[in-house]
XYZ file of N, CA and C in Angstrom:
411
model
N -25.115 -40.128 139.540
C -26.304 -40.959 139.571
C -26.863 -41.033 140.993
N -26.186 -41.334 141.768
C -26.051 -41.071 143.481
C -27.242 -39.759 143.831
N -25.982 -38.823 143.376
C -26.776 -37.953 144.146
C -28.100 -37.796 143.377
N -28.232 -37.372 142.283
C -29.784 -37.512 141.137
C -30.823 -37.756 141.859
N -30.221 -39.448 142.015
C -31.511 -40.380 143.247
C -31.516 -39.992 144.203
N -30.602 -39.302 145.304
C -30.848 -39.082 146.454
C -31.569 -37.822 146.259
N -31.414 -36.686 145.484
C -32.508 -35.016 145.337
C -33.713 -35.785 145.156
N -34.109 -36.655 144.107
C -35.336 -37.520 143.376
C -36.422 -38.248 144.314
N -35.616 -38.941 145.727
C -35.822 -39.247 146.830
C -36.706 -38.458 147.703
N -35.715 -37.554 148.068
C -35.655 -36.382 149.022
C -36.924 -35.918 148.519
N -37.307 -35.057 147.431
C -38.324 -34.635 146.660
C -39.777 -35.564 147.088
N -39.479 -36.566 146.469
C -41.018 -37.407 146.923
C -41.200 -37.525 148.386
N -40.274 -37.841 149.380
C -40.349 -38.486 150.184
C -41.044 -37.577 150.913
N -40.893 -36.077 150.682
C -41.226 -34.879 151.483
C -42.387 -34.652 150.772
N -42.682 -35.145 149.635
C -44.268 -34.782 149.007
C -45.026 -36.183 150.054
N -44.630 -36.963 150.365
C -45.506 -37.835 150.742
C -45.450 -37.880 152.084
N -45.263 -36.492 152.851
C -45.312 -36.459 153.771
C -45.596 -35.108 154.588
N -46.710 -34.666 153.867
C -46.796 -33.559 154.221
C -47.903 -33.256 155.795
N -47.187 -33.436 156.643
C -48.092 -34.065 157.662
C -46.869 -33.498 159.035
N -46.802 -33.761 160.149
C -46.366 -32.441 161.223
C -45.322 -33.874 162.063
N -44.011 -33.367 162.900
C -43.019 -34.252 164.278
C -43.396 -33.904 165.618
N -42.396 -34.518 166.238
C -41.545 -34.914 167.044
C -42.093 -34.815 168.490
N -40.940 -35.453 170.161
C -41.642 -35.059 171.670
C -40.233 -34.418 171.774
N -40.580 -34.494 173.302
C -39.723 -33.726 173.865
C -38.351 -34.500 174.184
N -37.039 -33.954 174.314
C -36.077 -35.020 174.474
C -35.547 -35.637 173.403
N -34.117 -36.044 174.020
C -33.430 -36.732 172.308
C -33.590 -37.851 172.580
N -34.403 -38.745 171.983
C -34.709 -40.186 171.724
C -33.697 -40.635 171.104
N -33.819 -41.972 171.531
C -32.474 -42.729 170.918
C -33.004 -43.362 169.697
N -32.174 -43.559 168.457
C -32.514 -43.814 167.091
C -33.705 -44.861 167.104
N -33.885 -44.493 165.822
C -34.966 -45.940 165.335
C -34.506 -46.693 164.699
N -34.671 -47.934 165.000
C -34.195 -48.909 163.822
C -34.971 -48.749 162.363
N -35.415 -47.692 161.751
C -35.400 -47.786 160.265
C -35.207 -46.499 160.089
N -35.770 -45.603 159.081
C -35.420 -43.859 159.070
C -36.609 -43.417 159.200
N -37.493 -43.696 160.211
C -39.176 -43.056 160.714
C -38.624 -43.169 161.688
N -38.971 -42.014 162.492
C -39.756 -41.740 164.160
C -40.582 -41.105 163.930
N -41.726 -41.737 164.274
C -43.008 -41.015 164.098
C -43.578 -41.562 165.635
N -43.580 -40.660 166.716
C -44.024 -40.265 167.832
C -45.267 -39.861 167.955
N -45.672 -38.979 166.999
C -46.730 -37.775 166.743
C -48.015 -39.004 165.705
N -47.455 -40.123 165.793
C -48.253 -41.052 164.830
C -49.224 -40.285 163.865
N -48.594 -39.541 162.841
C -49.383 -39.438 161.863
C -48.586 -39.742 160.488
N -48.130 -40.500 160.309
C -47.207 -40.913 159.332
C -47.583 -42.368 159.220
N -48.445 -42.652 157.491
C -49.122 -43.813 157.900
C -48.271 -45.202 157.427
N -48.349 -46.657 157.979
C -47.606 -47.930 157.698
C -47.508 -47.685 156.317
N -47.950 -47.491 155.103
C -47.438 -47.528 153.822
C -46.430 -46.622 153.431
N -46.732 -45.386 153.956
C -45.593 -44.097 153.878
C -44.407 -44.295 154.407
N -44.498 -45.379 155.491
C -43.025 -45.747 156.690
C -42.763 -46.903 155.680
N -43.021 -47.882 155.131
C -42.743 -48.710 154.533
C -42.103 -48.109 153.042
N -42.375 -47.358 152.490
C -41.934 -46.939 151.250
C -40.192 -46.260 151.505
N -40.385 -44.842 152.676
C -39.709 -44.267 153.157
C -38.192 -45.194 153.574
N -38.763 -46.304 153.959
C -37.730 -47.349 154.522
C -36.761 -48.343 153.415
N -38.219 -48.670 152.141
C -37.446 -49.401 151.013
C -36.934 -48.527 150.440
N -36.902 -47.175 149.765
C -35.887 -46.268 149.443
C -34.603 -45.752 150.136
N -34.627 -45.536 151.560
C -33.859 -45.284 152.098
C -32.927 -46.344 151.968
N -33.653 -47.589 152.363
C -32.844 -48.895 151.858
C -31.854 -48.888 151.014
N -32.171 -48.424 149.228
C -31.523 -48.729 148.955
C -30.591 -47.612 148.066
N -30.740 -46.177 148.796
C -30.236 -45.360 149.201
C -28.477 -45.307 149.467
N -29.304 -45.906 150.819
C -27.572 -46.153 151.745
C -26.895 -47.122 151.198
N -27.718 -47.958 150.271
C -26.431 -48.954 149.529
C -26.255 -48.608 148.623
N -26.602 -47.723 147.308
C -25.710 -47.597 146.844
C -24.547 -46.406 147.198
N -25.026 -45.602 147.490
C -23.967 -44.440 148.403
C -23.352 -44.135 149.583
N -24.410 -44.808 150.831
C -24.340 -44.476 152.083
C -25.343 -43.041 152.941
N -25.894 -42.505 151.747
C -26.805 -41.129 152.196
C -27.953 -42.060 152.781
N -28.261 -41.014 153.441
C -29.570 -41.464 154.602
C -30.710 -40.661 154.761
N -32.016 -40.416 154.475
C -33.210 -39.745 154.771
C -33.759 -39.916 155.723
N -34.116 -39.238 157.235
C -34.353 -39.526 158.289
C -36.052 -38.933 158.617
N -36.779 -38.943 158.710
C -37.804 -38.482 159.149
C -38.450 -38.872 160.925
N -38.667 -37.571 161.234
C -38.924 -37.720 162.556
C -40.636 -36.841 162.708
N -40.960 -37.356 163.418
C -42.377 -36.533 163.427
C -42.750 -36.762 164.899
N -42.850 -35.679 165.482
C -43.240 -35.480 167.197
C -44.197 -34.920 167.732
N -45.161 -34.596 168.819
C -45.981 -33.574 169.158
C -45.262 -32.566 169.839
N -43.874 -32.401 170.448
C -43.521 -31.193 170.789
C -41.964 -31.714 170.833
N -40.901 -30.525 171.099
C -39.360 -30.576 171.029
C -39.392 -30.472 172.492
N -40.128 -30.033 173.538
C -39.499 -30.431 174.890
C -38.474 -28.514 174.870
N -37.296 -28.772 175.316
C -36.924 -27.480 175.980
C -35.826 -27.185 174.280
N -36.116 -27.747 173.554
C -35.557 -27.423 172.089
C -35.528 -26.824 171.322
N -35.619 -25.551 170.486
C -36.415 -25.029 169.958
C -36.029 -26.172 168.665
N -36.976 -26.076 167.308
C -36.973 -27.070 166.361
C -35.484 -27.416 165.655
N -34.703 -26.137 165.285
C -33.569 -26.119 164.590
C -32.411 -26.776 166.108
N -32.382 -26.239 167.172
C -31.738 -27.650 168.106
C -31.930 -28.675 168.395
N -33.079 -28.952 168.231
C -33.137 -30.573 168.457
C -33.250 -31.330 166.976
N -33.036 -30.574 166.200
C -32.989 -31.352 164.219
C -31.440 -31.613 164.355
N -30.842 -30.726 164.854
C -29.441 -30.639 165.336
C -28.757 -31.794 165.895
N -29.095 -31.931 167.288
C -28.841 -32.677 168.210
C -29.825 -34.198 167.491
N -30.344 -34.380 166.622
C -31.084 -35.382 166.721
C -29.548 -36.107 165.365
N -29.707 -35.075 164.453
C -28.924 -35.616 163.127
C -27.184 -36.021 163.979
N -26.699 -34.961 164.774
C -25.321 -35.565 164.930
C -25.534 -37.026 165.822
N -26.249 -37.054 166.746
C -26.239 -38.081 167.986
C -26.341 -39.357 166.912
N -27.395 -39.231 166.181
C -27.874 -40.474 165.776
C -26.815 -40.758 164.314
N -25.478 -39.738 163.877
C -25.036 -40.217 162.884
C -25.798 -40.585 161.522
N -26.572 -39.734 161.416
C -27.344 -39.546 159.781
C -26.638 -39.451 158.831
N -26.645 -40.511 157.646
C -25.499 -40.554 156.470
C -24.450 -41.012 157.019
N -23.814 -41.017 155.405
C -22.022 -41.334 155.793
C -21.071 -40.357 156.246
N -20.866 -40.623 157.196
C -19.433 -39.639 157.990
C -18.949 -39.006 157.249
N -18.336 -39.855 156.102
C -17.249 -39.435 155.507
C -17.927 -38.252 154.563
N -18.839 -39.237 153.823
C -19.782 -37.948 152.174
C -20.254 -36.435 153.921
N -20.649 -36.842 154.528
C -21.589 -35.753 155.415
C -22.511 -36.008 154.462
N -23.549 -36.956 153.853
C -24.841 -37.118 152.649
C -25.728 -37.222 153.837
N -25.756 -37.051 154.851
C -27.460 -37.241 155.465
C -28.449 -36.273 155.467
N -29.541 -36.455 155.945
C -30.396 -35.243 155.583
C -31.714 -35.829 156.662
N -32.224 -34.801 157.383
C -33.229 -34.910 158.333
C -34.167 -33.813 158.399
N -35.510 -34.607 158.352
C -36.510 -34.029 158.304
C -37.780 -33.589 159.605
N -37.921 -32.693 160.185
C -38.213 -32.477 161.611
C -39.938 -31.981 161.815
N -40.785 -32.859 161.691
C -42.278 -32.030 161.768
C -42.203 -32.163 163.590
N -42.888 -31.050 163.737
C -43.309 -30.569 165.148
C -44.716 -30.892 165.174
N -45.799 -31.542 164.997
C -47.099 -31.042 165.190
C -47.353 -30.493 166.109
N -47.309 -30.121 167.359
C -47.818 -29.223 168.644
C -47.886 -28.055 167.945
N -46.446 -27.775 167.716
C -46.125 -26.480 167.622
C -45.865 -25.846 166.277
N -46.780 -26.396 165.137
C -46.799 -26.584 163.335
C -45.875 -26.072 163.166
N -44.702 -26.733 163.274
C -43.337 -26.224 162.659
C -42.195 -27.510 162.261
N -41.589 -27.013 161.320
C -40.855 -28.317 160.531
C -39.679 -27.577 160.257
N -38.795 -28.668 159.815
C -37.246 -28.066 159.724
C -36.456 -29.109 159.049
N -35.493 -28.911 158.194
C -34.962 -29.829 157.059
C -33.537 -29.031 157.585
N -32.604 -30.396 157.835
C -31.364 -30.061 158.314
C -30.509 -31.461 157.297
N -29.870 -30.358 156.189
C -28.919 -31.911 155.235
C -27.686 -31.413 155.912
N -26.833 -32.786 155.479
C -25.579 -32.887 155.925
C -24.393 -31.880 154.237
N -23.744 -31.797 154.951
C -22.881 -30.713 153.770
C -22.796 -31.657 152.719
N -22.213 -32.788 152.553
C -22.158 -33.343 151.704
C -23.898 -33.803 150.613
N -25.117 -33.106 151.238
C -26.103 -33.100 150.440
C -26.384 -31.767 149.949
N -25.898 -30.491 150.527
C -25.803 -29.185 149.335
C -24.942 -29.190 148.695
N -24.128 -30.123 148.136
C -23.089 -29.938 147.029
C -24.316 -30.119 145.519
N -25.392 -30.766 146.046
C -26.060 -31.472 145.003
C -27.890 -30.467 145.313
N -28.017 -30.443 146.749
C -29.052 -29.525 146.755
C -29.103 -28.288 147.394
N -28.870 -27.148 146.856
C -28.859 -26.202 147.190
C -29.740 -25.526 147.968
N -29.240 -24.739 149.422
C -29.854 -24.345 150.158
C -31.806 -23.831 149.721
N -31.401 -23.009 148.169
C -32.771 -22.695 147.387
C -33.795 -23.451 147.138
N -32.935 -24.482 146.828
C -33.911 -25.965 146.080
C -34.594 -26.817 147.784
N -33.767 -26.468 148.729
C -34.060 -27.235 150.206
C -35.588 -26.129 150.594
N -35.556 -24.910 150.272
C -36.268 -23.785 150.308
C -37.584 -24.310 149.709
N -37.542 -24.151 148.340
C -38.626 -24.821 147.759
C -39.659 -25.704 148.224
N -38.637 -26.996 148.425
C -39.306 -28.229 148.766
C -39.980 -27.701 150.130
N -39.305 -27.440 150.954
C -40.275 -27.056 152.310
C -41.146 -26.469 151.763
N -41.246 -25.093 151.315
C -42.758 -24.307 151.037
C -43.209 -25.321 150.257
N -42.962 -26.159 149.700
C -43.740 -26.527 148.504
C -44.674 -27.614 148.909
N -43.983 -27.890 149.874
C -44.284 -29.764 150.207
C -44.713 -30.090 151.925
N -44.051 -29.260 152.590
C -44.045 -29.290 154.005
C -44.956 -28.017 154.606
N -44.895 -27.017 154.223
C -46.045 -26.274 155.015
C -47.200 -26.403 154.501
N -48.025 -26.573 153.375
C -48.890 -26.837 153.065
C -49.601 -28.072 154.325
């Protein structure tokens, strides 16, 4: 049931956000699962993003992170999705259920980095999809 809701999640959350991240440098977490730097991620989308994630992590502990920046700084996108998901402890340790979502606007590039414990349930293919489907558009 867990995971169901967390693919079901994941799915919308990335349809309702089809819009570009991140600056330069590893920023230190946000207190909810938005960093939106690149401010194009609007108060209703951060508010929704936040009551799901909400209640997400309670019943499982998985976590949906969205970050949105105007540039990665000396990063290329897949290192600093990297360095952003371990530093900041995305998901539960234990499941590895987190999952982070990386728009670049400077440099129109995005990057979806789940924790192992979220391809048991979404497969690298299905992570495939959703990006073309939802994120480069």
């Amino acid at each position: 049931m867990c995971r169901a809701a967390a693919i079901f999640i994941a799915c919308v959350l990335a349809v309702s956000l089809s819009v570009s991240v991140f600056a330069a440098g590893i920023p230190d977490p946000p207190q909810s699962y938005v960093l939106d730097e690149a401010d194009v991620i609007s108060d209703s989308t951060e508010r929704y993003i936040n009551e799901k994630n909400n209640a997400l992590a309670e019943a499982c502990g998985a976590q949906i992170v969205f970050v949105a920046v105007d540039f990665t700084g000396n990063y290329s996108t897949h290192d600093y999705a990297y360095e952003l998901f371990n530093q900041w402890g995305i998901g539960d340790k234990k499941a590895n259920n987190g999952m982070l979502y990386v728009l670049v606007i400077g440099a129109e590039d995005y990057y979806a980095l789940p924790g192992s414990g979220v391809l048991d349930v979404l497969s690298g293919g299905a992570l495939d999809n959703i990006l073309s489907d939802y994120m480069e558009p």
